[in-house]
Coordinates of C-alpha atoms and ligand atoms in Angstrom, one line a residue:
M1 CA 50.0 4.4 24.0
I2 CA 49.1 0.8 24.7
Q3 CA 49.7 -1.7 22.2
R4 CA 48.5 -5.0 21.9
F5 CA 50.4 -7.1 19.6
L6 CA 48.7 -10.6 18.5
L7 CA 50.9 -13.1 20.1
A8 CA 51.9 -15.6 17.1
G9 CA 49.1 -18.4 15.9
A10 CA 47.5 -18.7 13.2
S11 CA 44.3 -16.3 13.1
L12 CA 40.9 -18.1 14.0
A13 CA 37.5 -17.6 12.5
V14 CA 36.3 -16.1 15.3
S15 CA 32.8 -15.4 15.6
L16 CA 31.3 -12.8 18.2
L17 CA 27.7 -14.1 19.4
A18 CA 26.4 -11.7 22.1
Q19 CA 29.3 -12.6 24.5
T20 CA 30.1 -15.9 23.3
V21 CA 33.3 -16.4 21.6
T22 CA 32.8 -19.7 18.8
V23 CA 36.3 -21.0 17.4
D24 CA 37.5 -23.6 15.4
L25 CA 40.1 -26.3 16.4
T26 CA 41.1 -29.2 14.8
A27 CA 43.8 -31.9 15.7
A28 CA 45.2 -33.6 13.3
P29 CA 48.8 -34.9 12.3
G30 CA 51.4 -32.4 10.1
T31 CA 54.9 -31.3 9.8
A32 CA 56.3 -28.4 11.6
T33 CA 59.9 -26.8 10.5
L34 CA 61.9 -26.0 13.6
A35 CA 64.4 -24.3 11.7
P36 CA 65.8 -24.0 8.5
G37 CA 66.5 -28.0 7.5
I38 CA 64.6 -29.5 10.6
T39 CA 61.4 -30.2 9.7
V40 CA 59.6 -33.0 11.6
N41 CA 56.4 -35.5 12.1
A42 CA 53.7 -33.5 14.9
W43 CA 50.1 -33.5 16.0
L44 CA 49.6 -30.5 15.8
Y45 CA 46.4 -27.5 16.4
N46 CA 45.1 -26.3 13.2
G47 CA 48.2 -26.5 11.5
T48 CA 50.4 -24.9 14.0
L49 CA 54.2 -25.5 17.0
P50 CA 52.2 -24.3 19.2
G51 CA 48.5 -24.4 18.5
P52 CA 46.8 -21.0 17.9
V53 CA 46.3 -18.3 20.7
L54 CA 43.1 -18.9 22.3
R55 CA 41.7 -14.9 23.6
V56 CA 38.4 -13.8 25.6
T57 CA 37.7 -11.1 27.6
E58 CA 36.5 -12.1 31.0
G59 CA 32.6 -12.2 31.2
Q60 CA 32.6 -14.4 27.8
T61 CA 32.1 -18.1 26.5
L62 CA 34.7 -19.2 25.0
R63 CA 32.7 -21.8 22.5
V64 CA 35.5 -24.7 20.9
R65 CA 33.9 -27.3 18.4
F66 CA 36.7 -29.1 18.3
R67 CA 37.1 -31.7 15.3
N68 CA 39.4 -34.7 16.2
G69 CA 41.5 -35.4 12.7
L70 CA 43.9 -37.9 14.7
P71 CA 44.5 -41.7 14.4
E72 CA 43.4 -42.4 17.7
A73 CA 41.2 -40.6 20.5
T74 CA 41.6 -36.8 22.4
A75 CA 40.4 -35.0 25.0
I76 CA 41.4 -31.2 25.5
H77 CA 42.1 -30.3 28.9
W78 CA 41.8 -26.7 29.4
H79 CA 45.4 -25.9 32.3
G80 CA 44.2 -23.7 35.3
Q81 CA 40.7 -22.8 34.6
P82 CA 38.3 -24.2 37.1
V83 CA 35.6 -24.9 34.0
M84 CA 32.9 -27.5 34.6
L85 CA 33.8 -31.2 34.9
G86 CA 32.3 -31.9 31.6
M87 CA 34.2 -29.8 30.0
D88 CA 37.5 -30.3 32.1
G89 CA 38.7 -32.8 29.2
V90 CA 40.3 -35.7 31.4
P91 CA 39.5 -39.4 30.0
G92 CA 38.6 -41.6 32.4
I93 CA 37.5 -39.3 34.7
S94 CA 35.6 -36.4 34.0
R95 CA 34.4 -37.0 30.2
P96 CA 35.2 -39.9 27.2
A97 CA 37.6 -38.1 25.2
V98 CA 37.0 -37.3 21.7
A99 CA 36.7 -40.9 18.8
A100 CA 39.2 -40.6 15.9
G101 CA 37.1 -38.4 13.8
Q102 CA 34.4 -36.9 15.5
E103 CA 34.3 -33.6 17.1
F104 CA 33.2 -32.2 20.4
L105 CA 31.9 -28.7 21.4
Y106 CA 33.8 -27.8 24.8
E107 CA 31.6 -24.8 26.3
L108 CA 33.9 -22.6 28.4
K109 CA 31.4 -20.4 31.1
G110 CA 33.2 -17.9 34.4
L111 CA 36.7 -18.3 32.0
L112 CA 39.5 -15.8 34.5
P113 CA 41.7 -13.8 33.6
G114 CA 45.3 -14.7 32.8
T115 CA 47.2 -16.9 31.4
Y116 CA 46.4 -20.3 30.3
W117 CA 47.2 -23.1 28.6
F118 CA 45.0 -26.5 26.9
H119 CA 46.9 -29.4 26.0
P120 CA 45.2 -32.8 25.5
H121 CA 45.0 -35.3 28.4
G122 CA 45.5 -39.1 29.4
H123 CA 47.5 -39.8 25.9
E124 CA 51.0 -39.0 27.4
M125 CA 52.5 -38.7 23.7
Q126 CA 50.2 -36.8 22.4
L127 CA 50.9 -33.2 24.3
D128 CA 54.4 -34.0 23.2
A129 CA 54.2 -34.5 19.9
G130 CA 53.1 -30.5 19.2
L131 CA 49.2 -30.5 21.2
A132 CA 49.5 -27.2 23.4
A133 CA 48.7 -23.4 22.9
L134 CA 47.8 -21.0 25.4
L135 CA 44.3 -19.3 26.6
I136 CA 44.6 -16.1 27.5
V137 CA 41.8 -14.3 29.3
D138 CA 42.0 -10.0 29.7
P139 CA 40.3 -9.1 32.4
A140 CA 36.8 -6.9 31.8
D141 CA 38.7 -3.8 33.4
P142 CA 41.7 -3.7 32.1
R143 CA 42.7 -1.3 34.8
Q144 CA 43.2 -5.1 36.4
D145 CA 46.6 -5.8 34.2
P146 CA 49.7 -3.9 35.0
A147 CA 50.3 -1.6 32.3
F148 CA 52.9 -2.2 29.5
D149 CA 53.6 -1.3 25.9
L150 CA 53.7 -4.8 23.3
E151 CA 53.4 -8.7 25.3
Y152 CA 54.8 -11.8 23.8
G153 CA 53.8 -15.2 24.3
V154 CA 56.9 -17.2 25.2
I155 CA 56.4 -21.0 25.2
L156 CA 58.9 -23.4 27.0
D157 CA 59.0 -26.9 25.0
D158 CA 61.4 -30.3 24.9
W159 CA 61.0 -31.5 21.6
N160 CA 61.4 -35.8 22.5
D161 CA 60.7 -37.5 18.4
T162 CA 57.7 -39.6 19.5
L163 CA 56.7 -39.3 15.6
G164 CA 59.9 -39.4 13.4
G165 CA 61.9 -36.5 11.9
G166 CA 65.3 -36.8 14.0
F167 CA 64.9 -33.7 16.1
T168 CA 65.7 -34.3 19.6
G169 CA 66.3 -31.4 22.0
H170 CA 64.4 -27.8 23.0
V171 CA 62.3 -25.7 21.0
L172 CA 60.8 -21.7 22.2
N173 CA 58.3 -20.6 20.5
G174 CA 58.0 -24.2 18.8
R175 CA 61.6 -23.3 17.2
T176 CA 64.8 -24.4 18.1
S177 CA 67.6 -21.7 18.3
A178 CA 69.0 -21.6 15.3
G179 CA 65.1 -21.1 13.5
Q180 CA 64.7 -18.0 16.2
A181 CA 63.3 -15.0 15.0
P182 CA 63.8 -12.0 17.5
L183 CA 60.9 -11.0 19.1
V184 CA 61.8 -6.7 18.9
V185 CA 61.2 -4.6 21.0
Q186 CA 61.5 -0.2 21.3
P187 CA 64.2 1.4 23.6
G188 CA 61.6 2.5 26.2
Q189 CA 59.4 0.1 26.0
R190 CA 57.8 -2.4 28.9
V191 CA 57.5 -5.4 27.4
R192 CA 55.1 -8.2 28.9
L193 CA 56.5 -11.2 28.1
R194 CA 53.8 -14.3 28.8
L195 CA 55.9 -17.1 30.2
L196 CA 54.9 -21.3 29.6
N197 CA 56.4 -24.7 30.2
A198 CA 54.3 -26.7 28.3
A199 CA 57.2 -29.3 27.9
A200 CA 56.7 -33.7 28.8
V201 CA 59.8 -33.2 31.4
T202 CA 61.7 -30.7 32.0
N203 CA 61.3 -28.6 34.0
Y204 CA 63.0 -25.3 33.2
V205 CA 65.3 -22.3 34.6
I206 CA 65.0 -19.2 32.1
A207 CA 67.0 -15.7 31.5
L208 CA 66.6 -12.0 29.8
D209 CA 70.5 -11.8 29.6
G210 CA 70.9 -7.3 30.3
H211 CA 67.5 -7.7 32.1
P212 CA 65.3 -7.9 34.9
L213 CA 62.3 -9.7 35.3
T214 CA 59.4 -7.9 37.2
V215 CA 57.4 -10.6 38.0
T216 CA 53.1 -9.7 37.8
H217 CA 51.3 -13.5 37.5
A218 CA 52.2 -16.7 39.2
D219 CA 49.9 -19.5 37.0
G220 CA 47.0 -17.1 35.1
N221 CA 47.2 -15.3 39.0
R222 CA 48.2 -11.6 39.6
V223 CA 51.0 -11.5 42.2
Q224 CA 52.2 -8.2 43.9
P225 CA 55.6 -7.2 41.3
V226 CA 58.6 -8.9 42.2
V227 CA 62.2 -8.4 40.9
V228 CA 64.1 -11.1 39.5
Q229 CA 67.0 -12.5 37.8
A230 CA 66.2 -15.3 36.0
I231 CA 63.0 -18.2 36.8
P232 CA 62.5 -21.4 37.7
I233 CA 59.3 -22.8 35.7
G234 CA 58.1 -26.8 36.3
I235 CA 55.7 -27.9 34.0
G236 CA 52.6 -26.5 33.6
E237 CA 53.4 -23.2 35.2
R238 CA 53.0 -19.8 33.7
Y239 CA 54.6 -16.5 34.9
D240 CA 53.9 -13.0 33.1
V241 CA 56.9 -10.6 33.4
L242 CA 57.2 -7.0 32.6
V243 CA 60.4 -5.9 30.8
E244 CA 62.1 -2.7 30.6
C245 CA 63.6 -1.8 27.2
T246 CA 66.5 0.4 29.4
N247 CA 69.5 -1.5 28.1
P248 CA 69.6 -1.5 23.4
G249 CA 71.0 -4.8 21.8
V250 CA 70.4 -7.8 21.1
W251 CA 69.7 -10.0 23.6
S252 CA 69.5 -14.3 24.6
L253 CA 66.3 -15.1 26.0
A254 CA 67.4 -17.8 27.5
A255 CA 66.4 -21.7 29.1
A256 CA 68.4 -24.1 31.1
A257 CA 67.0 -27.5 32.6
I258 CA 66.6 -27.0 35.8
E259 CA 69.3 -29.3 37.5
N260 CA 72.2 -27.8 34.8
R261 CA 72.5 -24.1 34.9
N262 CA 75.1 -23.9 33.5
V263 CA 73.6 -25.4 29.7
T264 CA 71.0 -23.2 28.0
V265 CA 69.4 -25.4 26.0
V266 CA 67.5 -23.6 23.9
R267 CA 67.2 -19.6 22.9
G268 CA 65.2 -16.7 21.9
I269 CA 66.4 -13.7 20.6
V270 CA 65.1 -10.2 22.2
G271 CA 66.1 -8.0 19.0
Y272 CA 65.8 -3.8 20.3
A273 CA 64.9 -1.9 16.9
G274 CA 67.6 -0.4 14.7
Q275 CA 69.9 -2.9 16.5
T276 CA 72.2 -4.8 13.7
Q277 CA 74.8 -6.6 15.6
P278 CA 74.7 -10.5 15.7
P279 CA 72.7 -12.7 17.6
P280 CA 74.2 -13.6 20.1
P281 CA 75.1 -18.1 19.9
A282 CA 73.0 -20.8 20.9
N283 CA 75.7 -22.0 23.8
Y284 CA 76.1 -18.7 25.5
V285 CA 74.7 -18.8 28.6
P286 CA 74.1 -15.3 30.0
P287 CA 75.3 -14.3 33.6
N288 CA 72.0 -14.0 35.4
L289 CA 70.7 -18.0 33.8
A290 CA 74.0 -19.6 35.3
S291 CA 73.9 -17.8 39.3
G292 CA 71.4 -15.1 39.2
A293 CA 69.4 -15.6 42.2
L294 CA 66.5 -16.7 41.4
L295 CA 62.4 -16.8 41.7
T296 CA 61.3 -18.2 45.3
Y297 CA 57.7 -19.6 46.2
A298 CA 58.3 -17.5 49.1
Q299 CA 59.1 -14.0 47.0
L300 CA 55.1 -14.3 45.8
A301 CA 52.0 -12.5 47.4
A302 CA 48.8 -12.4 46.2
Y303 CA 47.7 -8.9 44.1
H304 CA 43.7 -9.3 44.6
A305 CA 42.0 -10.6 47.7
V306 CA 41.3 -14.1 48.2
A307 CA 40.4 -16.7 50.6
P308 CA 42.5 -15.8 53.4
I309 CA 44.8 -18.8 55.2
T310 CA 42.1 -20.1 57.7
P311 CA 45.0 -21.4 61.4
T312 CA 41.7 -24.1 61.1
P313 CA 41.3 -25.6 57.7
D314 CA 38.3 -28.7 57.8
K315 CA 40.9 -31.1 56.4
T316 CA 44.8 -32.0 56.5
F317 CA 45.9 -33.9 54.1
T318 CA 49.5 -35.1 53.8
A319 CA 50.5 -36.4 50.0
T320 CA 54.1 -38.0 49.8
L321 CA 55.4 -38.5 46.4
S322 CA 57.6 -41.5 45.5
M323 CA 58.3 -44.7 43.4
T324 CA 58.0 -48.5 44.3
M325 CA 59.0 -51.2 42.2
G326 CA 55.8 -52.9 41.2
T327 CA 55.5 -55.9 39.0
G328 CA 55.5 -54.6 35.3
G329 CA 59.0 -51.9 36.4
M330 CA 58.8 -48.6 38.4
R331 CA 55.8 -47.0 39.1
H332 CA 55.4 -43.5 40.4
T333 CA 53.4 -43.0 43.9
I334 CA 51.3 -40.5 46.0
N335 CA 51.0 -41.8 49.9
G336 CA 52.2 -45.3 47.3
Q337 CA 49.3 -45.9 45.2
S338 CA 49.4 -45.4 41.7
W339 CA 47.1 -44.4 39.0
P340 CA 44.7 -45.6 38.3
N341 CA 45.0 -47.9 41.4
V342 CA 44.0 -45.1 43.9
T343 CA 41.9 -44.1 47.3
P344 CA 40.9 -40.9 45.8
F345 CA 41.0 -37.8 49.3
Q346 CA 37.4 -36.9 49.9
V347 CA 36.2 -33.4 51.0
A348 CA 32.7 -31.6 50.8
P349 CA 32.1 -28.4 49.4
D350 CA 33.2 -25.3 51.0
D351 CA 36.0 -27.4 53.0
Q352 CA 39.5 -25.8 53.0
V353 CA 42.1 -28.5 52.9
Q354 CA 45.2 -28.0 54.0
M355 CA 47.9 -30.4 52.2
T356 CA 51.4 -31.1 52.6
I357 CA 52.7 -32.4 49.3
V358 CA 56.2 -32.9 50.1
S359 CA 58.6 -35.5 48.0
S360 CA 59.9 -38.3 49.7
G361 CA 62.3 -41.5 48.8
M362 CA 66.0 -41.7 48.7
P363 CA 67.5 -38.3 47.6
M364 CA 69.7 -40.0 44.7
M365 CA 66.4 -41.1 43.4
S366 CA 64.5 -38.0 44.2
E367 CA 63.3 -36.0 40.7
Y368 CA 61.9 -32.7 40.7
H369 CA 57.5 -32.8 40.5
P370 CA 55.8 -29.9 39.0
M371 CA 52.2 -30.7 40.7
H372 CA 49.0 -29.7 39.3
V373 CA 45.8 -29.4 40.7
H374 CA 42.3 -29.5 38.0
G375 CA 39.7 -27.1 39.4
H376 CA 41.0 -25.1 41.8
F377 CA 43.6 -23.2 43.3
F378 CA 46.2 -24.2 45.3
R379 CA 46.9 -20.8 48.2
L380 CA 50.6 -21.6 48.2
M381 CA 51.8 -20.8 52.5
N382 CA 54.8 -19.8 53.9
T383 CA 55.4 -17.0 51.6
V384 CA 55.4 -13.1 52.7
G385 CA 51.7 -12.7 51.2
G386 CA 51.1 -15.1 54.9
T387 CA 48.1 -15.9 56.0
T388 CA 46.3 -12.9 53.8
R389 CA 47.6 -12.7 50.5
P390 CA 48.6 -16.7 49.7
P391 CA 49.1 -16.6 46.5
L392 CA 46.9 -18.5 44.4
K393 CA 48.7 -21.4 42.0
D394 CA 47.2 -24.2 40.0
T395 CA 51.3 -26.2 39.7
V396 CA 53.8 -26.3 42.0
L397 CA 57.3 -27.7 41.6
I398 CA 58.6 -29.8 44.3
R399 CA 62.1 -30.3 44.5
P400 CA 64.0 -33.1 45.4
V401 CA 64.6 -34.6 48.6
G402 CA 67.6 -32.9 50.3
Q403 CA 66.0 -29.9 48.4
A404 CA 65.0 -26.1 50.3
G405 CA 61.6 -27.2 48.5
A406 CA 60.9 -30.9 48.4
S407 CA 57.7 -29.8 50.4
A408 CA 55.6 -26.9 50.4
T409 CA 52.3 -26.4 52.1
V410 CA 48.7 -25.7 50.5
Q411 CA 44.7 -24.9 51.3
M412 CA 42.1 -25.3 48.4
L413 CA 38.4 -23.8 49.0
M414 CA 36.4 -26.7 47.8
D415 CA 34.2 -25.0 45.3
N416 CA 34.2 -26.4 42.3
P417 CA 32.5 -29.7 43.2
G418 CA 33.0 -32.8 41.0
R419 CA 36.2 -35.4 40.8
W420 CA 39.3 -33.9 40.0
V421 CA 42.6 -35.4 39.1
F422 CA 46.2 -34.5 41.6
H423 CA 48.7 -35.2 39.1
C424 CA 52.7 -34.7 38.8
H425 CA 52.9 -32.7 35.1
N426 CA 56.5 -34.7 34.0
M427 CA 54.5 -36.8 31.9
E428 CA 56.7 -39.9 32.4
H429 CA 55.3 -39.3 36.2
M430 CA 52.2 -39.4 35.2
A431 CA 51.8 -41.9 32.3
S432 CA 53.9 -44.5 35.5
G433 CA 50.9 -43.3 38.3
M434 CA 51.3 -40.1 40.1
M435 CA 48.6 -39.7 39.7
T436 CA 45.5 -40.0 42.4
A437 CA 41.2 -38.2 42.9
I438 CA 40.3 -35.6 44.8
E439 CA 36.6 -36.0 45.0
Y440 CA 33.7 -33.9 46.8
S441 CA 30.5 -35.8 49.1
G442 CA 28.1 -34.2 50.5
D443 CA 25.2 -32.7 49.9
S444 CA 26.5 -31.0 46.9
D445 CA 23.2 -30.3 45.4
G446 CA 21.6 -29.3 47.7
D447 CA 19.2 -31.9 48.1
G448 CA 19.2 -32.8 51.4
I449 CA 20.3 -36.1 50.5
A450 CA 24.3 -36.6 51.3
N451 CA 25.9 -38.6 49.1
R452 CA 28.8 -39.5 47.4
S453 CA 27.5 -38.6 43.8
D454 CA 26.6 -35.0 44.3
F455 CA 28.7 -34.0 41.8
E456 CA 27.8 -31.1 39.4
P457 CA 25.2 -29.3 40.7
R458 CA 26.3 -25.6 40.6
T459 CA 26.8 -25.4 36.4
A460 CA 23.9 -27.0 35.3
A461 CA 24.2 -28.5 32.1
P462 CA 23.6 -32.0 31.0
V463 CA 26.3 -32.0 28.9
T464 CA 26.1 -35.4 26.0
F465 CA 29.3 -37.7 26.0
L466 CA 29.5 -40.1 23.2
S467 CA 31.9 -42.8 22.8
E468 CA 35.5 -42.6 23.1
D469 CA 36.0 -45.5 20.7
A470 CA 35.8 -44.6 16.4
A471 CA 34.1 -47.8 15.6
A472 CA 30.3 -46.7 17.9
F473 CA 30.6 -44.7 15.0
R474 CA 30.3 -47.2 11.9
L475 CA 27.8 -48.5 9.5
G476 CA 25.8 -51.0 11.4
A477 CA 27.4 -49.9 15.4
S478 CA 25.4 -49.9 18.4
D479 CA 26.7 -48.3 20.9
R480 CA 25.5 -45.4 24.2
V481 CA 24.9 -41.2 24.0
Y482 CA 24.5 -40.5 27.6
V483 CA 23.9 -37.7 29.2
Q484 CA 25.6 -36.3 32.7
W485 CA 23.4 -34.7 35.2
T486 CA 22.6 -34.3 38.9
A487 CA 21.7 -38.3 40.0
G488 CA 17.8 -38.3 39.7
Q489 CA 17.1 -35.7 38.2
G490 CA 15.3 -36.1 34.4
T491 CA 16.5 -35.7 31.7
A492 CA 15.6 -35.8 27.4
L493 CA 17.7 -36.0 24.8
F494 CA 16.5 -34.4 21.3
A495 CA 18.4 -34.7 17.8
S496 CA 17.9 -32.9 14.9
P497 CA 20.5 -33.0 11.2
G498 CA 20.1 -29.9 11.0
E499 CA 21.8 -26.9 13.5
L500 CA 20.7 -23.6 13.8
G501 CA 23.3 -21.4 13.0
S502 CA 22.4 -19.0 15.8
P503 CA 21.1 -20.6 18.8
L504 CA 17.8 -19.7 19.7
P505 CA 17.5 -17.6 23.7
V506 CA 15.6 -20.1 25.6
P507 CA 15.6 -17.9 28.7
P508 CA 16.4 -19.2 31.9
F509 CA 17.3 -22.7 30.0
G510 CA 19.7 -22.0 27.9
F511 CA 19.9 -21.7 24.1
L512 CA 18.7 -23.7 21.2
H513 CA 21.5 -25.1 18.9
L514 CA 19.3 -27.8 17.2
D515 CA 17.1 -26.8 14.3
P516 CA 13.0 -26.9 15.7
A517 CA 12.3 -28.1 12.1
Q518 CA 13.7 -31.4 12.4
I519 CA 14.0 -32.0 15.6
V520 CA 13.2 -35.5 17.2
L521 CA 12.9 -37.0 21.2
L522 CA 14.9 -40.0 21.5
G523 CA 14.1 -40.4 24.8
T524 CA 13.7 -39.9 28.5
A525 CA 15.9 -41.1 31.2
V526 CA 17.2 -40.7 35.0
P527 CA 21.2 -40.5 35.7
D528 CA 22.0 -43.1 37.7
P529 CA 24.4 -42.5 40.9
T530 CA 27.4 -42.9 38.4
H531 CA 25.8 -39.0 37.3
R532 CA 24.7 -40.4 34.0
A533 CA 22.3 -41.6 31.7
A534 CA 21.9 -44.0 28.6
F535 CA 20.7 -43.4 25.5
P536 CA 21.1 -46.5 23.2
Y537 CA 21.2 -46.0 20.0
A538 CA 21.8 -48.6 16.8
I539 CA 22.8 -47.1 13.2
P540 CA 21.5 -49.2 10.3
N541 CA 23.9 -50.8 7.8
S542 CA 22.9 -48.0 4.8
Q543 CA 25.2 -46.7 2.7
T544 CA 23.2 -43.0 2.1
L545 CA 23.9 -42.7 5.8
L546 CA 27.7 -42.2 5.2
G547 CA 29.1 -38.8 6.4
L548 CA 25.6 -37.8 8.3
R549 CA 26.1 -35.1 10.7
L550 CA 23.3 -35.5 13.7
G551 CA 23.4 -32.8 15.9
F552 CA 22.2 -33.6 20.3
Q553 CA 20.9 -31.7 22.9
A554 CA 19.7 -32.7 26.5
F555 CA 17.6 -31.5 28.4
G556 CA 17.3 -31.6 32.0
A557 CA 15.2 -31.0 35.2
A558 CA 16.9 -28.8 37.8
S559 CA 16.1 -27.7 41.1
L560 CA 17.5 -24.4 40.0
P561 CA 15.8 -21.4 38.4
G562 CA 12.6 -22.3 36.0
G563 CA 13.5 -26.2 37.3
F564 CA 15.2 -26.7 33.3
R565 CA 18.8 -26.6 31.9
L566 CA 19.0 -27.0 27.8
G567 CA 23.3 -29.1 27.3
P568 CA 25.4 -27.8 24.9
F569 CA 25.3 -28.9 21.3
Q570 CA 27.3 -31.6 20.2
A571 CA 26.8 -33.5 17.4
M572 CA 28.5 -37.3 15.4
T573 CA 28.9 -38.1 11.9
V574 CA 28.4 -41.8 10.6
R575 CA 32.0 -43.1 9.4
Ligands
C2O601 CU1 48.1 -29.4 32.1 CU2 46.1 -32.4 34.3 O1 47.1 -30.8 33.2
CU602 CU1 56.9 -36.1 39.1

């Protein structure tokens, strides 16, 4: 019998509305107890470290009613999921962050099955302070998953004491080695572990003493099973593995930093039910961690059919990773450029793009770079998958100059028009400039005009943007509400203080969320070439307005069946 155990994490108020799952998610300051006697200050999703597991089934829409209780702006990035640009949560490139004290409704459609995660973007210190959690999407057809009896999430993280509390080190599922409770298994079970590296700056190797690991998924995507002794896991990467529980005992699930496999930096415990021996010491180094054969990318092949590697890509790029000494200190670079002073890679819809990502610079200075692309998957070349079954990944760990794996060649199918970032997931490298963008050009909206503004034609929802500045919501403030939609098409913005408990379907336009009895039209406008239409507002300086919550919904003209689309609900609160 297959038992599915809930992964660790807070239980969520989940309401099922047909094919829509709605969850409430709050980011706020709090504390986390990493081990008995070690309590640190943290920024947390729903008060827990790691944050709550968000879980839906393929085909369901996930609506995340997000409230920002932090003292600064934040955004959520749905790592690895090719969501629509307006929901990708990258301030400065896809949408503004959510201001302190405000809210945003993330509406995620077409989520792909697998193990994913979410975290803030563009505010590097926030991820480090504890804001990270799993997003799991189960396949609509359970037969698309391998059979297993039990599952656990395993989230590795480095704790850098950004907010004070006095602990610096590594944690597994939000606990140090001293704070671990065993992951309990029964002899004969097949256990699925969903491994995630959510660290700020540490790439790990992980191994389970006494057990090989059968890799079934890489970055959410199913691969042909590979049996390995230890797995290198770069920041942002996920591996799903199966463990055959045929070796009773109490075992160390140990992680080392990739630079030194001879030191266990954190370990969890896998304990067979009924075994009473004490857990292995925290500093014990399992033999397979120190010297077991490591998983390599070359061993991976896609399990399901994927777009094959083409010998004739439409565009071929190189991304050279390096460092340079600039004014203000050392900067990390891609092709000699440091974010935000970059020239984006230009692509066209449906391009097959080939990119070689390569570490460069002095070997002694060179570093590991877990390179991540938004909105798309890499198809890794030069693996056992060959040209027909290349594994799909969203993050590829580029090793230092002089090591095998110091470069990787990938192809990407450009099937999600927009403007997307491509960056190193080491938060220090990213903060010091190791980020660039991939931009679509060409006639992606099919309006017969090929121009640089052809973003987001396929997503069919005008998205409302509010300011990321908390001052924009104060009494007496004036600012703008923006609607992101196809350039040149008309939009209208509606507002209402009331929100329907269950949104009213208005096919094919979408769902009406605003209470029709209180609805007002704020105006109409045409999005400019940056895809934005501006709707100015002014909040009267009247105390009676404090706490007023005003909902917005945009309506957009579209060259789509029905001719119009309703966007998701958004709201502001006067503070
Ligand atoms: Cu996990 Cu651009 O991020
Ligand atoms: Cu890097």
